[in-house]
Amino acid sequence: MKLIKLFATLALTLAVCLSLEAKPKIRIIATGGTIAGVSSTSASSAYTAGQVGIQTLLDAVPQILNLAEVDGEQLVNIGSQDMNDEVWLKLAKRVNQLLNEEGYDGVVITHGTDTMEETAYFLNLTVKSDKPVVLAGSMRPSNAISADGPANLYNAVAAAVSPACKGMGVLCCMNNQLLDAKTVIKTHTIDCDTFEGGPSGIIGYVYNGEAYILQTPNNKHTVNSIFDVSKITKFPKVGIVYGYANASPLPMQAFVDANFDGIVLAGVGDGNFYKDVFEVAVKAQNQGIQIVRSSRCPTGPTCLNSEVDDEKYHFVASLSHNPQKARILLMLALTKTHDWQEIQQFFKEY
Ligand code: GLU
């Protein structure tokens, strides 16, 4: 009789253990943005970003607890127009710590949408783990009619627990879609359907709490990236100069005078300069300030040695990087080398 009781107890314990099978451990790092924004009226057009804390965001989506063991931390609470190197460094170091030392299976970062693509690309080059790292935001503030934040956060956690998202580099999850850090771009100032994945399209989507991957990013990232911020406290200074008809050379000259280490041209067409700006760029390059040619065109590459003789001037062509992504890659590249050909190679690989 005692033996039967013992077996019954063991069987019950086993059943309980199986039913309590450990869920993936996900940390949500909140940084602010519209997802944490509050509108003073029922219309969502007037609001302040970065108002509510991480717990309020989590409380809005209790269903997340069905997907994962989730906890949160508030890194900063800002509109992403105020994102900067200091926060990026903190964020990259924290993500590496959570994934490599604290046993987390994935990280979700809530972020404003204005510079989400830049943070995603920065992390794509500096996170040292193949575990999922997913950024989510919203276009409508947390108390707006039909706020999009809760669904985006839920979907981001679904992506972060998904084995399909492992090894995909840093992803953005917005409007049911998964976009990769290299190609993602915000295309619309106010619509919920604002993010696009460039010419190759989205990486996947999330539906009913399940992530589906359609294609794999083909650039180097995360565990295959040479860039390491663990000992970095400050980045080289890199600015962007916008190209237009009859452009003034003054912005480019101002960066030179302020001892910037690199300048990215958001040039016209295939990364072309207005002649007065070109003159300053040649002088800047000759005095060791690396010039990268990119384009203000939303699509298409900026090609090496096209209308501009890059070999002659030692300019780097950004290839498939838009100006804001080129700025990040140049900033990290300059922590490794000042050789323009090596930097050009980084633009081919990353
Ligand atoms: N400017 C805000 C930000 O980027 C609003 C954009 C948003 O989050 O949707 O944080």
Coordinates of C-alpha atoms and ligand atoms in Angstrom, one line a residue:
M1 CA 0.0 0.0 0.0
K2 CA 2.9 2.3 1.0
L3 CA 4.6 1.5 -2.3
I4 CA 1.5 2.4 -4.3
K5 CA 1.2 5.7 -2.5
L6 CA 4.9 6.5 -3.2
F7 CA 4.4 5.7 -6.9
A8 CA 1.3 7.9 -7.0
T9 CA 3.2 10.8 -5.4
L10 CA 6.1 10.4 -7.9
A11 CA 3.7 10.3 -10.8
L12 CA 1.9 13.4 -9.6
T13 CA 5.2 15.3 -9.1
L14 CA 6.4 14.3 -12.6
A15 CA 3.1 15.5 -14.1
V16 CA 3.3 18.8 -12.3
C17 CA 6.9 19.3 -13.4
L18 CA 6.1 18.6 -17.0
S19 CA 3.1 21.0 -16.9
L20 CA 5.4 23.6 -15.5
E21 CA 8.0 23.2 -18.2
A22 CA 10.2 26.2 -18.0
K23 CA 9.3 29.0 -20.4
P24 CA 12.0 31.0 -22.2
K25 CA 13.4 33.8 -20.1
I26 CA 13.0 37.2 -21.8
R27 CA 14.1 40.6 -20.6
I28 CA 12.3 43.7 -21.8
I29 CA 14.5 46.8 -21.8
A30 CA 12.4 49.9 -22.1
T31 CA 13.9 53.1 -23.6
G32 CA 10.8 55.2 -24.1
G33 CA 9.3 56.3 -27.4
T34 CA 5.7 56.6 -28.4
I35 CA 5.0 53.1 -27.1
A36 CA 5.5 54.7 -23.7
G37 CA 3.9 58.0 -24.8
V38 CA 0.8 59.6 -23.4
S39 CA -1.6 61.8 -25.2
S40 CA -3.4 64.5 -23.4
T41 CA -6.5 64.2 -25.7
S42 CA -8.3 61.3 -27.2
A43 CA -6.8 62.2 -30.6
S44 CA -3.3 60.7 -30.9
S45 CA -1.6 63.5 -32.8
A46 CA -0.5 65.5 -29.8
Y47 CA 1.4 63.6 -27.2
T48 CA 4.7 63.3 -25.3
A49 CA 6.9 60.3 -25.9
G50 CA 8.6 58.4 -23.1
Q51 CA 6.1 59.0 -20.2
V52 CA 4.9 55.6 -18.9
G53 CA 7.3 53.0 -17.3
I54 CA 8.0 49.4 -18.2
Q55 CA 5.4 48.0 -15.7
T56 CA 2.6 49.9 -17.4
L57 CA 3.7 48.5 -20.8
L58 CA 3.7 45.0 -19.4
D59 CA 0.4 45.4 -17.6
A60 CA -1.3 46.3 -20.9
V61 CA -0.4 42.9 -22.4
P62 CA -0.8 40.2 -19.7
Q63 CA -0.9 37.6 -22.5
I64 CA 2.8 37.9 -22.8
L65 CA 3.1 35.8 -19.7
N66 CA 1.8 32.8 -21.7
L67 CA 4.7 33.1 -24.1
A68 CA 7.6 33.6 -21.7
E69 CA 8.9 34.3 -18.3
V70 CA 9.2 38.0 -18.7
D71 CA 10.8 40.8 -16.6
G72 CA 11.7 44.3 -17.4
E73 CA 14.1 47.1 -16.8
Q74 CA 14.0 50.8 -17.7
L75 CA 17.3 51.9 -19.3
V76 CA 16.2 55.4 -20.2
N77 CA 12.8 57.0 -21.0
I78 CA 13.3 59.3 -24.0
G79 CA 11.9 60.1 -27.4
S80 CA 14.2 58.3 -29.8
Q81 CA 15.1 61.6 -31.4
D82 CA 17.3 62.0 -28.3
M83 CA 19.0 58.6 -28.7
N84 CA 22.8 59.0 -28.5
D85 CA 26.2 57.1 -28.3
E86 CA 26.1 57.0 -24.5
V87 CA 22.7 55.2 -24.4
W88 CA 23.8 52.9 -27.3
L89 CA 26.9 51.9 -25.5
K90 CA 24.9 51.2 -22.3
L91 CA 22.4 49.2 -24.3
A92 CA 24.9 47.0 -26.2
K93 CA 26.8 46.2 -23.0
R94 CA 23.6 45.4 -21.1
V95 CA 22.2 43.2 -23.9
N96 CA 25.5 41.3 -24.0
Q97 CA 25.5 40.8 -20.3
L98 CA 21.9 39.6 -20.2
L99 CA 22.4 37.1 -23.0
N100 CA 25.9 35.9 -22.2
E101 CA 26.1 36.1 -18.4
E102 CA 22.6 36.3 -17.0
G103 CA 21.0 33.3 -18.8
Y104 CA 18.3 35.2 -20.7
D105 CA 17.0 33.5 -23.9
G106 CA 16.2 36.7 -25.7
V107 CA 15.9 40.5 -25.3
V108 CA 13.1 42.8 -26.4
I109 CA 13.8 46.5 -26.5
T110 CA 11.0 49.0 -26.6
H111 CA 12.1 52.1 -28.5
G112 CA 10.8 55.2 -30.3
T113 CA 10.3 54.6 -34.0
D114 CA 12.2 57.8 -35.2
T115 CA 15.7 56.2 -34.8
M116 CA 14.7 52.6 -34.2
E117 CA 16.5 51.5 -37.4
E118 CA 19.8 53.1 -36.2
T119 CA 19.7 51.5 -32.8
A120 CA 18.8 48.1 -34.4
Y121 CA 21.8 48.4 -36.8
F122 CA 24.2 49.5 -34.1
L123 CA 23.2 46.5 -32.0
N124 CA 23.4 44.3 -35.0
L125 CA 27.1 45.1 -35.2
T126 CA 27.9 45.0 -31.5
V127 CA 25.7 42.3 -29.8
K128 CA 27.8 39.2 -29.3
S129 CA 25.1 36.5 -29.2
D130 CA 22.9 34.7 -31.7
K131 CA 19.9 34.7 -29.4
P132 CA 17.0 36.9 -30.6
V133 CA 17.2 40.6 -29.9
V134 CA 14.0 42.3 -31.1
L135 CA 13.0 46.0 -31.1
A136 CA 9.4 47.1 -30.8
G137 CA 7.7 50.5 -30.7
S138 CA 4.5 52.0 -31.7
M139 CA 3.2 54.9 -33.8
R140 CA 0.3 55.7 -31.4
P141 CA 0.8 56.6 -27.8
S142 CA -0.1 54.1 -25.1
N143 CA -3.5 55.7 -24.3
A144 CA -4.6 56.4 -27.9
I145 CA -7.7 54.9 -29.5
S146 CA -6.5 51.7 -31.1
A147 CA -2.9 52.0 -29.7
D148 CA -0.6 49.7 -31.6
G149 CA 2.0 49.3 -28.9
P150 CA 0.5 46.3 -27.0
A151 CA 0.3 44.1 -30.1
N152 CA 3.8 45.1 -31.3
L153 CA 5.2 44.2 -27.8
Y154 CA 3.3 40.9 -27.8
N155 CA 4.6 40.0 -31.2
A156 CA 8.2 41.1 -30.3
V157 CA 8.1 38.7 -27.3
A158 CA 6.7 36.0 -29.6
A159 CA 9.7 36.6 -32.0
A160 CA 12.2 36.6 -29.1
V161 CA 11.1 33.2 -27.9
S162 CA 11.1 31.7 -31.3
P163 CA 13.9 29.4 -32.4
A164 CA 13.3 30.6 -35.9
C165 CA 14.6 34.1 -34.9
K166 CA 17.9 32.8 -33.5
G167 CA 20.9 33.7 -35.7
M168 CA 18.9 36.3 -37.7
G169 CA 20.7 39.3 -36.2
V170 CA 18.8 42.1 -34.5
L171 CA 15.2 42.4 -35.7
C172 CA 12.5 45.1 -35.5
C173 CA 8.9 44.0 -34.9
M174 CA 6.2 46.4 -36.0
N175 CA 2.8 46.0 -37.5
N176 CA 3.0 42.2 -37.5
Q177 CA 6.2 42.3 -39.5
L178 CA 9.8 41.3 -38.8
L179 CA 12.4 43.5 -40.4
D180 CA 16.2 43.1 -40.3
A181 CA 18.4 45.7 -38.8
K182 CA 20.5 46.3 -42.0
T183 CA 17.6 47.1 -44.3
V184 CA 14.8 48.4 -42.1
I185 CA 13.8 52.0 -42.7
K186 CA 11.0 54.2 -41.4
T187 CA 9.2 55.5 -44.4
H188 CA 6.1 57.3 -43.2
T189 CA 5.9 60.0 -40.6
I190 CA 2.6 59.0 -39.0
D191 CA 1.2 55.8 -40.3
C192 CA 1.3 52.5 -38.3
D193 CA 2.5 50.8 -41.5
T194 CA 5.7 52.8 -41.6
F195 CA 8.6 50.3 -41.6
E196 CA 9.9 48.7 -44.8
G197 CA 12.6 46.2 -45.4
G198 CA 14.3 47.7 -48.5
P199 CA 14.3 46.1 -51.9
S200 CA 14.5 42.5 -50.4
G201 CA 11.4 43.1 -48.3
I202 CA 10.6 41.9 -44.8
I203 CA 12.4 39.1 -43.0
G204 CA 9.2 37.5 -41.7
Y205 CA 6.1 38.1 -39.8
V206 CA 4.3 37.2 -36.5
Y207 CA 0.9 35.8 -36.5
N208 CA -1.1 34.4 -33.5
G209 CA 1.9 34.4 -31.3
E210 CA 4.1 32.5 -33.8
A211 CA 7.1 33.9 -35.8
Y212 CA 7.5 32.9 -39.4
I213 CA 10.8 33.6 -41.2
L214 CA 10.7 34.2 -45.0
Q215 CA 14.4 34.9 -45.7
T216 CA 17.8 35.2 -43.9
P217 CA 19.9 38.4 -43.8
N218 CA 23.0 38.0 -46.0
N219 CA 25.3 40.5 -44.3
K220 CA 27.6 39.9 -41.3
H221 CA 26.2 40.6 -37.9
T222 CA 26.3 39.8 -34.2
V223 CA 28.5 36.8 -33.5
N224 CA 30.3 37.3 -36.9
S225 CA 30.9 41.0 -36.4
I226 CA 34.4 42.2 -35.8
F227 CA 33.2 45.2 -33.8
D228 CA 33.4 45.0 -30.1
V229 CA 32.3 47.8 -27.7
S230 CA 33.1 46.1 -24.4
K231 CA 36.1 48.4 -23.8
I232 CA 34.8 51.4 -25.7
T233 CA 33.7 54.5 -23.8
K234 CA 33.6 57.0 -26.7
F235 CA 33.1 56.8 -30.4
P236 CA 34.8 58.6 -33.3
K237 CA 32.8 61.7 -34.4
V238 CA 30.9 61.2 -37.6
G239 CA 28.4 63.6 -39.1
I240 CA 26.1 63.6 -42.2
V241 CA 25.9 66.3 -44.8
Y242 CA 22.8 66.5 -47.0
G243 CA 23.1 67.0 -50.7
Y244 CA 20.8 69.3 -52.8
A245 CA 21.0 71.7 -55.8
N246 CA 23.2 74.8 -55.2
A247 CA 24.4 73.2 -51.9
S248 CA 26.3 75.2 -49.4
P249 CA 29.8 73.8 -48.4
L250 CA 29.3 75.3 -44.9
P251 CA 28.0 72.2 -43.1
M252 CA 30.8 70.0 -44.5
Q253 CA 33.3 72.7 -43.5
A254 CA 31.8 73.0 -40.0
F255 CA 32.4 69.3 -39.4
V256 CA 36.0 69.7 -40.7
D257 CA 36.6 72.7 -38.4
A258 CA 35.1 70.7 -35.4
N259 CA 37.7 67.9 -36.0
F260 CA 35.2 65.2 -36.9
D261 CA 36.7 61.9 -37.8
G262 CA 34.4 61.0 -40.6
I263 CA 31.7 62.6 -42.8
V264 CA 28.9 60.8 -44.7
L265 CA 27.4 62.5 -47.7
A266 CA 23.7 62.0 -48.2
G267 CA 24.4 62.9 -51.8
V268 CA 22.2 63.4 -54.8
G269 CA 21.6 60.4 -57.2
D270 CA 24.4 57.8 -56.9
G271 CA 26.1 59.8 -54.1
N272 CA 27.1 62.8 -56.0
F273 CA 28.4 66.1 -54.5
Y274 CA 27.6 69.7 -55.5
K275 CA 30.9 71.1 -56.8
D276 CA 31.6 73.4 -53.8
V277 CA 30.9 70.6 -51.3
F278 CA 33.2 68.3 -53.4
E279 CA 36.1 70.7 -53.0
V280 CA 35.8 70.6 -49.2
A281 CA 35.4 66.8 -49.2
V282 CA 38.6 66.4 -51.1
K283 CA 40.5 68.6 -48.7
A284 CA 38.9 66.8 -45.7
Q285 CA 39.9 63.4 -47.0
N286 CA 43.5 64.6 -47.6
Q287 CA 43.7 65.7 -44.0
G288 CA 42.5 62.3 -42.7
I289 CA 38.8 62.8 -42.3
Q290 CA 37.1 59.8 -44.0
I291 CA 34.4 60.7 -46.5
V292 CA 31.7 58.1 -47.2
R293 CA 29.4 58.8 -50.2
S294 CA 25.8 57.7 -49.7
S295 CA 22.6 58.9 -51.3
R296 CA 19.5 60.8 -50.4
C297 CA 17.6 58.4 -52.8
P298 CA 15.5 56.0 -50.8
T299 CA 16.4 53.0 -52.9
G300 CA 19.4 51.7 -54.9
P301 CA 23.1 51.4 -54.0
T302 CA 25.7 54.1 -54.0
C303 CA 28.3 52.4 -56.3
L304 CA 32.1 52.6 -56.1
N305 CA 33.9 54.6 -58.8
S306 CA 30.7 55.6 -60.6
E307 CA 30.5 59.3 -61.4
V308 CA 33.1 60.0 -58.7
D309 CA 36.6 58.5 -58.9
D310 CA 36.7 57.0 -55.4
E311 CA 40.1 55.2 -56.0
K312 CA 41.6 58.6 -56.8
Y313 CA 40.2 60.5 -53.8
H314 CA 40.1 57.6 -51.3
F315 CA 36.4 58.1 -50.7
V316 CA 34.3 55.1 -49.6
A317 CA 31.1 54.2 -51.4
S318 CA 28.3 53.2 -49.0
L319 CA 26.9 50.6 -51.4
S320 CA 23.6 49.4 -49.8
H321 CA 23.8 51.6 -46.7
N322 CA 21.6 54.6 -46.4
P323 CA 23.3 57.7 -44.8
Q324 CA 22.2 57.0 -41.3
K325 CA 23.3 53.4 -41.4
A326 CA 26.6 54.4 -43.2
R327 CA 27.2 56.8 -40.3
I328 CA 27.0 54.0 -37.8
L329 CA 29.2 51.6 -39.8
L330 CA 31.8 54.4 -40.4
M331 CA 31.8 55.2 -36.7
L332 CA 32.5 51.6 -35.7
A333 CA 34.9 51.1 -38.6
L334 CA 37.0 54.0 -37.4
T335 CA 37.5 52.2 -34.1
K336 CA 39.4 49.6 -36.1
T337 CA 41.2 51.3 -39.0
H338 CA 41.7 54.5 -40.9
D339 CA 42.6 52.7 -44.1
W340 CA 39.9 53.6 -46.7
Q341 CA 40.2 50.3 -48.5
E342 CA 39.6 48.3 -45.3
I343 CA 36.7 50.6 -44.5
Q344 CA 35.3 50.0 -48.0
Q345 CA 35.6 46.2 -47.3
F346 CA 33.5 46.7 -44.2
F347 CA 30.8 48.3 -46.3
K348 CA 30.8 45.2 -48.6
E349 CA 30.5 42.8 -45.7
Y350 CA 28.3 44.5 -43.1
Ligands
GLU1 N1 9.7 60.9 -31.7 C1 9.2 59.8 -31.0 C2 10.3 58.7 -30.8 O1 10.9 58.3 -31.8 C3 8.0 59.4 -31.6 C4 8.1 58.3 -32.7 C5 7.6 57.0 -32.2 O2 8.1 56.5 -31.1 O3 6.8 56.5 -32.8 O4 10.4 58.2 -29.7

